[in-house]
mmCIF file of N, CA, C and O in Angstrom:
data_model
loop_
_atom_site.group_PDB
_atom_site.id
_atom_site.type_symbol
_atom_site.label_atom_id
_atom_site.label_comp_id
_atom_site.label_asym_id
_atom_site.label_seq_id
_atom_site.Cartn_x
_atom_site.Cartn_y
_atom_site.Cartn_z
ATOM 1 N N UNK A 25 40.032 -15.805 80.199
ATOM 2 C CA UNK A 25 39.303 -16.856 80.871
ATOM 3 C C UNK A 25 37.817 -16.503 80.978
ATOM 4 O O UNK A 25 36.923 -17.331 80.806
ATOM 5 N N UNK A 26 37.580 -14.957 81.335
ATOM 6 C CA UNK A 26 35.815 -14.541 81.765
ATOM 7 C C UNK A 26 35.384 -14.698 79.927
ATOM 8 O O UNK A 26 36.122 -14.376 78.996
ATOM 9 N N UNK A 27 34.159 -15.210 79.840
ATOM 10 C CA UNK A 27 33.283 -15.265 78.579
ATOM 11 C C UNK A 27 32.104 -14.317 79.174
ATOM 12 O O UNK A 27 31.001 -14.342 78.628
ATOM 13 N N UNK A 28 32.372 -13.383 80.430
ATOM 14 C CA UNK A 28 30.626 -12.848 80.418
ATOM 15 C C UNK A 28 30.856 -11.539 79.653
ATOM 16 O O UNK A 28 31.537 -11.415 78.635
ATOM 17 N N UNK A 29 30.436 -10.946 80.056
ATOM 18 C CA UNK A 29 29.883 -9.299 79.353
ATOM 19 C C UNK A 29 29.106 -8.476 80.005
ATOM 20 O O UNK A 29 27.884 -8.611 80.066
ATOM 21 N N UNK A 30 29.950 -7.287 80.701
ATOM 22 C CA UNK A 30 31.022 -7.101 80.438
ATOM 23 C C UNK A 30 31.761 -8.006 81.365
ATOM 24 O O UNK A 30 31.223 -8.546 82.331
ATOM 25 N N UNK A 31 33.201 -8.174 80.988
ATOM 26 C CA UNK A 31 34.093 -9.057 81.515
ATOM 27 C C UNK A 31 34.091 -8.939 82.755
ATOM 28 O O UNK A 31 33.488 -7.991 83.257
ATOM 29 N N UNK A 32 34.729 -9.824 83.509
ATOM 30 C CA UNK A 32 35.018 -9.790 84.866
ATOM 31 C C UNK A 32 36.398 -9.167 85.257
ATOM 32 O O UNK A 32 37.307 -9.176 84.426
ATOM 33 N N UNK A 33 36.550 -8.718 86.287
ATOM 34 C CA UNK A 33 37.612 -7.869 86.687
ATOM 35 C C UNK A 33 38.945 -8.650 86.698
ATOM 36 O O UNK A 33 38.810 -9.628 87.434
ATOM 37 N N UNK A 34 40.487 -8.570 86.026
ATOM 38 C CA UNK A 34 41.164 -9.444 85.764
ATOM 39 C C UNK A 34 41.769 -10.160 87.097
ATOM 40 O O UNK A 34 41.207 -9.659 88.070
ATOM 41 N N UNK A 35 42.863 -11.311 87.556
ATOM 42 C CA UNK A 35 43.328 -11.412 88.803
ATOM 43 C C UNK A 35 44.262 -10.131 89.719
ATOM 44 O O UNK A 35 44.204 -9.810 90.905
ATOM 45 N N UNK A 36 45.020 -9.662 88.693
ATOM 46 C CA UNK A 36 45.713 -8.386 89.264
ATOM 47 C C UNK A 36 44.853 -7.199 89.178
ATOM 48 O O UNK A 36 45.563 -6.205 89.028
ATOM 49 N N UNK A 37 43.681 -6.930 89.213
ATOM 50 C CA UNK A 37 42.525 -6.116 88.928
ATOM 51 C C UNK A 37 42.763 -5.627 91.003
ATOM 52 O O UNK A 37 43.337 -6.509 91.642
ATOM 53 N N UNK A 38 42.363 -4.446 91.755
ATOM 54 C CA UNK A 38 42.106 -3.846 92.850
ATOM 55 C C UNK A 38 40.927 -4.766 92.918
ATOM 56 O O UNK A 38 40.799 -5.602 93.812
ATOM 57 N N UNK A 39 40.159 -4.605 92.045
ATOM 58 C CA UNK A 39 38.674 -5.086 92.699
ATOM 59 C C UNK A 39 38.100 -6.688 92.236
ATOM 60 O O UNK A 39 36.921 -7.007 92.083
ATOM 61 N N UNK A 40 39.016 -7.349 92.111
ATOM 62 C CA UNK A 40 38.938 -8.650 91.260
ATOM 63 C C UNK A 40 38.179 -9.646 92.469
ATOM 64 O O UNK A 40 37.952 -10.782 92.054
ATOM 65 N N UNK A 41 37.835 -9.432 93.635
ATOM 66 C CA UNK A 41 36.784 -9.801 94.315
ATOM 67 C C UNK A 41 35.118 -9.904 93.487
ATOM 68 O O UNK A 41 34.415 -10.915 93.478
ATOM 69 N N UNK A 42 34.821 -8.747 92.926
ATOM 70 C CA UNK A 42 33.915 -8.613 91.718
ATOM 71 C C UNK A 42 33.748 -9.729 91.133
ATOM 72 O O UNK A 42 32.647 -10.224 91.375
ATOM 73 N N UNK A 43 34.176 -10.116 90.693
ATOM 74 C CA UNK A 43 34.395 -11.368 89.561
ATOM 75 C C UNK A 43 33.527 -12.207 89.878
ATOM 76 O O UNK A 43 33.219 -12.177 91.070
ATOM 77 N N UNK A 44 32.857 -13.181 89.058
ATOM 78 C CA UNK A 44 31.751 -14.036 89.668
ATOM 79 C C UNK A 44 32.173 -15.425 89.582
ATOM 80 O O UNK A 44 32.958 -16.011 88.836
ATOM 81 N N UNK A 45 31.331 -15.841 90.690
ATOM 82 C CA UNK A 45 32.448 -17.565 90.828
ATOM 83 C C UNK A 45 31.472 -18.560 90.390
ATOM 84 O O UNK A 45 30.264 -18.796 90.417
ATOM 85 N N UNK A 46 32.905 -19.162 89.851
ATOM 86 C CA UNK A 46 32.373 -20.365 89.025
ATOM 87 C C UNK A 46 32.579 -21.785 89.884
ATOM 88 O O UNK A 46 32.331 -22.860 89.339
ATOM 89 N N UNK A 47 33.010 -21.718 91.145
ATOM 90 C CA UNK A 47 33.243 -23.291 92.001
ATOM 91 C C UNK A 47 33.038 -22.798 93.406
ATOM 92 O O UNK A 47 33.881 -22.125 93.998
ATOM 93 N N UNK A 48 31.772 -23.194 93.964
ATOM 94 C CA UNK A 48 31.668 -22.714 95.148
ATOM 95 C C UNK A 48 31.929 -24.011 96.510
ATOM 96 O O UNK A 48 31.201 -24.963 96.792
ATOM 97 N N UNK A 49 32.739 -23.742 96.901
ATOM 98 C CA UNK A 49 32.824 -24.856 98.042
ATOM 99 C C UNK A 49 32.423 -24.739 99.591
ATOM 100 O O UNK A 49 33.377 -24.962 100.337
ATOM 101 N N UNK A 50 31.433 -24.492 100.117
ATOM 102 C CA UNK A 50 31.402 -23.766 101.540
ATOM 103 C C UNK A 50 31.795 -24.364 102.503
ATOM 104 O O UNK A 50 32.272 -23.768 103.469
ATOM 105 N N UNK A 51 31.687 -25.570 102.450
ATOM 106 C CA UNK A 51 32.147 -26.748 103.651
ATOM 107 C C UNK A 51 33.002 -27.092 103.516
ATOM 108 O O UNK A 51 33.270 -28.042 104.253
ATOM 109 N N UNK A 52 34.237 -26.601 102.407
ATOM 110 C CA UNK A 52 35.609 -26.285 102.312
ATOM 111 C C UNK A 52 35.968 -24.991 102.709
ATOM 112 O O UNK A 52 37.157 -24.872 103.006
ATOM 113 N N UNK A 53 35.128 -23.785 102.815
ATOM 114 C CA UNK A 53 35.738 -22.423 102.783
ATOM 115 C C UNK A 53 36.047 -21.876 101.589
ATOM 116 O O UNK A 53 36.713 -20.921 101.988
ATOM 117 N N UNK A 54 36.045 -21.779 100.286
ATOM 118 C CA UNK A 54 36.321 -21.563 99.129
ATOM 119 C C UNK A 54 35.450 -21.430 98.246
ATOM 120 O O UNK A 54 34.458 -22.149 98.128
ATOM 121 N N UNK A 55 35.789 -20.361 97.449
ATOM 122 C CA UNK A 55 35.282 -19.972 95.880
ATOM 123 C C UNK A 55 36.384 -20.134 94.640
ATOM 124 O O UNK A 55 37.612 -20.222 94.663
ATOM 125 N N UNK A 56 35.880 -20.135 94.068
ATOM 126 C CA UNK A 56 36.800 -19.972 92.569
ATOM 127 C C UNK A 56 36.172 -18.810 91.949
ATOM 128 O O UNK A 56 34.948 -18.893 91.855
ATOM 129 N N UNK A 57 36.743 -17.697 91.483
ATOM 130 C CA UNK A 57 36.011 -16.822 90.287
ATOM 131 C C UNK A 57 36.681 -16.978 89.467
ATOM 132 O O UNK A 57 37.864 -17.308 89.395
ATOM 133 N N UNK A 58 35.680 -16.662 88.528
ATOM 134 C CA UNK A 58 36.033 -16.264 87.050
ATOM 135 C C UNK A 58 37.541 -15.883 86.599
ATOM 136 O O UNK A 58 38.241 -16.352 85.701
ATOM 137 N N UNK A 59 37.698 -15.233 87.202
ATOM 138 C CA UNK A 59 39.338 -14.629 87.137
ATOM 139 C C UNK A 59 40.238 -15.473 87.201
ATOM 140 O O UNK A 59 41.317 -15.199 86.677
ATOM 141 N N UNK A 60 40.008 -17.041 88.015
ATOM 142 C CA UNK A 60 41.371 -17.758 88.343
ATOM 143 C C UNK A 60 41.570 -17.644 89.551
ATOM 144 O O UNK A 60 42.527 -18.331 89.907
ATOM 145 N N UNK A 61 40.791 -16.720 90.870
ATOM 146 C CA UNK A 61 41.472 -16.842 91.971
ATOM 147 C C UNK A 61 40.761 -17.145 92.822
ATOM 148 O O UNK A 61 39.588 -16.774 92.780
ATOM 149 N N UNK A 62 41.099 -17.688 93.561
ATOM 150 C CA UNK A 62 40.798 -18.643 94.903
ATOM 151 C C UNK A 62 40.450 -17.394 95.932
ATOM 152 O O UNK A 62 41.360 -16.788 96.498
ATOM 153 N N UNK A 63 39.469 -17.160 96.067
ATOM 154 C CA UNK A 63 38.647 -16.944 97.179
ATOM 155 C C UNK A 63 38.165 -17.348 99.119
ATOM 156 O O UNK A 63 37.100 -17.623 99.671
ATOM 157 N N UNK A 64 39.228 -17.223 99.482
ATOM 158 C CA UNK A 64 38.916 -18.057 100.830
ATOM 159 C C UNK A 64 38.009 -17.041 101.720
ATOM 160 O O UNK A 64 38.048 -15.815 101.626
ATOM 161 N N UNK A 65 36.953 -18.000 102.849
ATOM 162 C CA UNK A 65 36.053 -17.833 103.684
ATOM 163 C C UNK A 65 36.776 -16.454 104.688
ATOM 164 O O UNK A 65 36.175 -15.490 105.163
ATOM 165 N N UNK A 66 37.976 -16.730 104.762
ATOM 166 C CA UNK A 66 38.654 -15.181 106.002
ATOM 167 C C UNK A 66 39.166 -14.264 105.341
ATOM 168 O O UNK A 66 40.019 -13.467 105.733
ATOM 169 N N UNK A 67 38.526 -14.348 103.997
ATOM 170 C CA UNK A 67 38.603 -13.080 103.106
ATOM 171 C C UNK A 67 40.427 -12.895 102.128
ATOM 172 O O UNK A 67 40.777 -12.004 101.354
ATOM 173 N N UNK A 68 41.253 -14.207 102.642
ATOM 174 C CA UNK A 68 42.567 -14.523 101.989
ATOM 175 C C UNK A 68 42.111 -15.223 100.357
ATOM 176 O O UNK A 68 41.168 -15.886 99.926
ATOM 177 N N UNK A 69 43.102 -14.765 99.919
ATOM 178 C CA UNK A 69 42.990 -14.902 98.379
ATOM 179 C C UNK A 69 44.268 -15.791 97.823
ATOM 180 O O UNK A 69 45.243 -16.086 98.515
ATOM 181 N N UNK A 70 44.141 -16.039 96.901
ATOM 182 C CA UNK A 70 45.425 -17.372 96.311
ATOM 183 C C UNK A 70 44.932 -16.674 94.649
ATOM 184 O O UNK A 70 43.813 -16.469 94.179
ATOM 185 N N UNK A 71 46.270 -16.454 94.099
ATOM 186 C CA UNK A 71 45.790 -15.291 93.081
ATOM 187 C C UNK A 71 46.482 -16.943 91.555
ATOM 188 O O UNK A 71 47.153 -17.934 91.845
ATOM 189 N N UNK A 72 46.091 -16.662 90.528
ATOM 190 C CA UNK A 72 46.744 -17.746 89.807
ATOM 191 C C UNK A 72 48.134 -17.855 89.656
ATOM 192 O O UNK A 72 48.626 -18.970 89.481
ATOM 193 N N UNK A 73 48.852 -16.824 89.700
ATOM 194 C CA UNK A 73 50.115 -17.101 89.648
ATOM 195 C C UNK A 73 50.764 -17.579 90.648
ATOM 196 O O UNK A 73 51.993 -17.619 90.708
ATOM 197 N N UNK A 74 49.744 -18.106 91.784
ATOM 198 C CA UNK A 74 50.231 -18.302 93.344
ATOM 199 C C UNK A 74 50.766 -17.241 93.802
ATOM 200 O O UNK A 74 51.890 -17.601 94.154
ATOM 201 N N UNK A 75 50.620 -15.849 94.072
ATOM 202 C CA UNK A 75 50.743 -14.909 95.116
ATOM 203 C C UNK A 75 49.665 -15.311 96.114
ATOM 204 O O UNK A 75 48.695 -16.041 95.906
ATOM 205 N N UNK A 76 50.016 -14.703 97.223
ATOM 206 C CA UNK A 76 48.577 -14.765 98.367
ATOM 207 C C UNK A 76 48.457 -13.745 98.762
ATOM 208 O O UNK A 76 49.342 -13.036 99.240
ATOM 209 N N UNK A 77 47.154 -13.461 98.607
ATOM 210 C CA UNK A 77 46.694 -11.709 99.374
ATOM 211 C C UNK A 77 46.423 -12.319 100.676
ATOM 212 O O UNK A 77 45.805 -13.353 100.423
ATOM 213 N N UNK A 78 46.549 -12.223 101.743
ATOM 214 C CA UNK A 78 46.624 -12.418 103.204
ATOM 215 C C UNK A 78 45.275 -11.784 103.604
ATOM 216 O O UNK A 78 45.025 -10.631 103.251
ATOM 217 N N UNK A 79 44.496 -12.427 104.252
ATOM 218 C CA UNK A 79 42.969 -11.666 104.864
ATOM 219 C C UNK A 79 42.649 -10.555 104.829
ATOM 220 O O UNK A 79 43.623 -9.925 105.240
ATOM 221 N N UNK A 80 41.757 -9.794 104.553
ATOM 222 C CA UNK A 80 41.743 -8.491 104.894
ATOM 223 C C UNK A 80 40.339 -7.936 105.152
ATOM 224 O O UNK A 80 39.653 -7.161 104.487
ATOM 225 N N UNK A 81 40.093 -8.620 106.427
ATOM 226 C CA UNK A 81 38.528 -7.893 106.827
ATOM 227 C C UNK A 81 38.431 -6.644 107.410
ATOM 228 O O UNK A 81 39.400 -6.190 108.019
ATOM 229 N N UNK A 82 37.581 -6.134 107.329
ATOM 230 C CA UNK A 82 37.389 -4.574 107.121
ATOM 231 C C UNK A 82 37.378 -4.433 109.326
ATOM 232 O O UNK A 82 36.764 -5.104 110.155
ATOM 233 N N UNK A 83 38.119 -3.544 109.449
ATOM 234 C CA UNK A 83 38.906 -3.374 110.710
ATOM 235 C C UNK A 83 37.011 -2.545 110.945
ATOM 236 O O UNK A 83 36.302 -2.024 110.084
ATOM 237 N N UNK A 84 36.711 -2.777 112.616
ATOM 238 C CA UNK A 84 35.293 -2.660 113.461
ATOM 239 C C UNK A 84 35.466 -1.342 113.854
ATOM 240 O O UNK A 84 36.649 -1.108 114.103
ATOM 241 N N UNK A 85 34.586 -0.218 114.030
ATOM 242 C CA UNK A 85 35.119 1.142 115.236
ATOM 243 C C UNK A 85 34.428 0.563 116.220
ATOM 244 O O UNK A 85 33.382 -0.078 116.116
ATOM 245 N N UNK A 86 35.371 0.937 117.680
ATOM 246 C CA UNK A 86 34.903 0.249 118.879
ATOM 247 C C UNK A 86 34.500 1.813 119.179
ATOM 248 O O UNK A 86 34.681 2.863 118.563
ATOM 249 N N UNK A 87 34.083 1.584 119.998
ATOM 250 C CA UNK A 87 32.953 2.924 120.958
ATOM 251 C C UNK A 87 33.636 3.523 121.971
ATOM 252 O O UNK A 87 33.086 4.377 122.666
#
């Protein structure tokens, strides 16, 4: 699907966040990258084969 160079990181890729998006929706909450996967605003993912990576924002150190 990626035409850049070097390619974009595939959907089952660790780091396929990387990937650069091609449909940006903000007042929906959503990206599309390159890869095929759905990008949501609380950091949840919708991968093409329809798996869902479930949110995963980076946990705060409290004091």
């Amino acid at each position: 699907m990626c035409r850049h160079t070097p390619p974009c990181p595939t959907a089952d890729s660790p780091d396929r966040e990387a990937a650069r998006v091609v449909a940006s929706h903000p007042e929906q909450g959503w990206s599309l990258l390159c890869n095929g996967a759905l990008l949501f605003d609380d950091t949840g993912e919708l991968l093409p084969d329809g798996r869902v990576v479930a949110p995963h924002r980076p946990l705060t150190a409290t004091a």
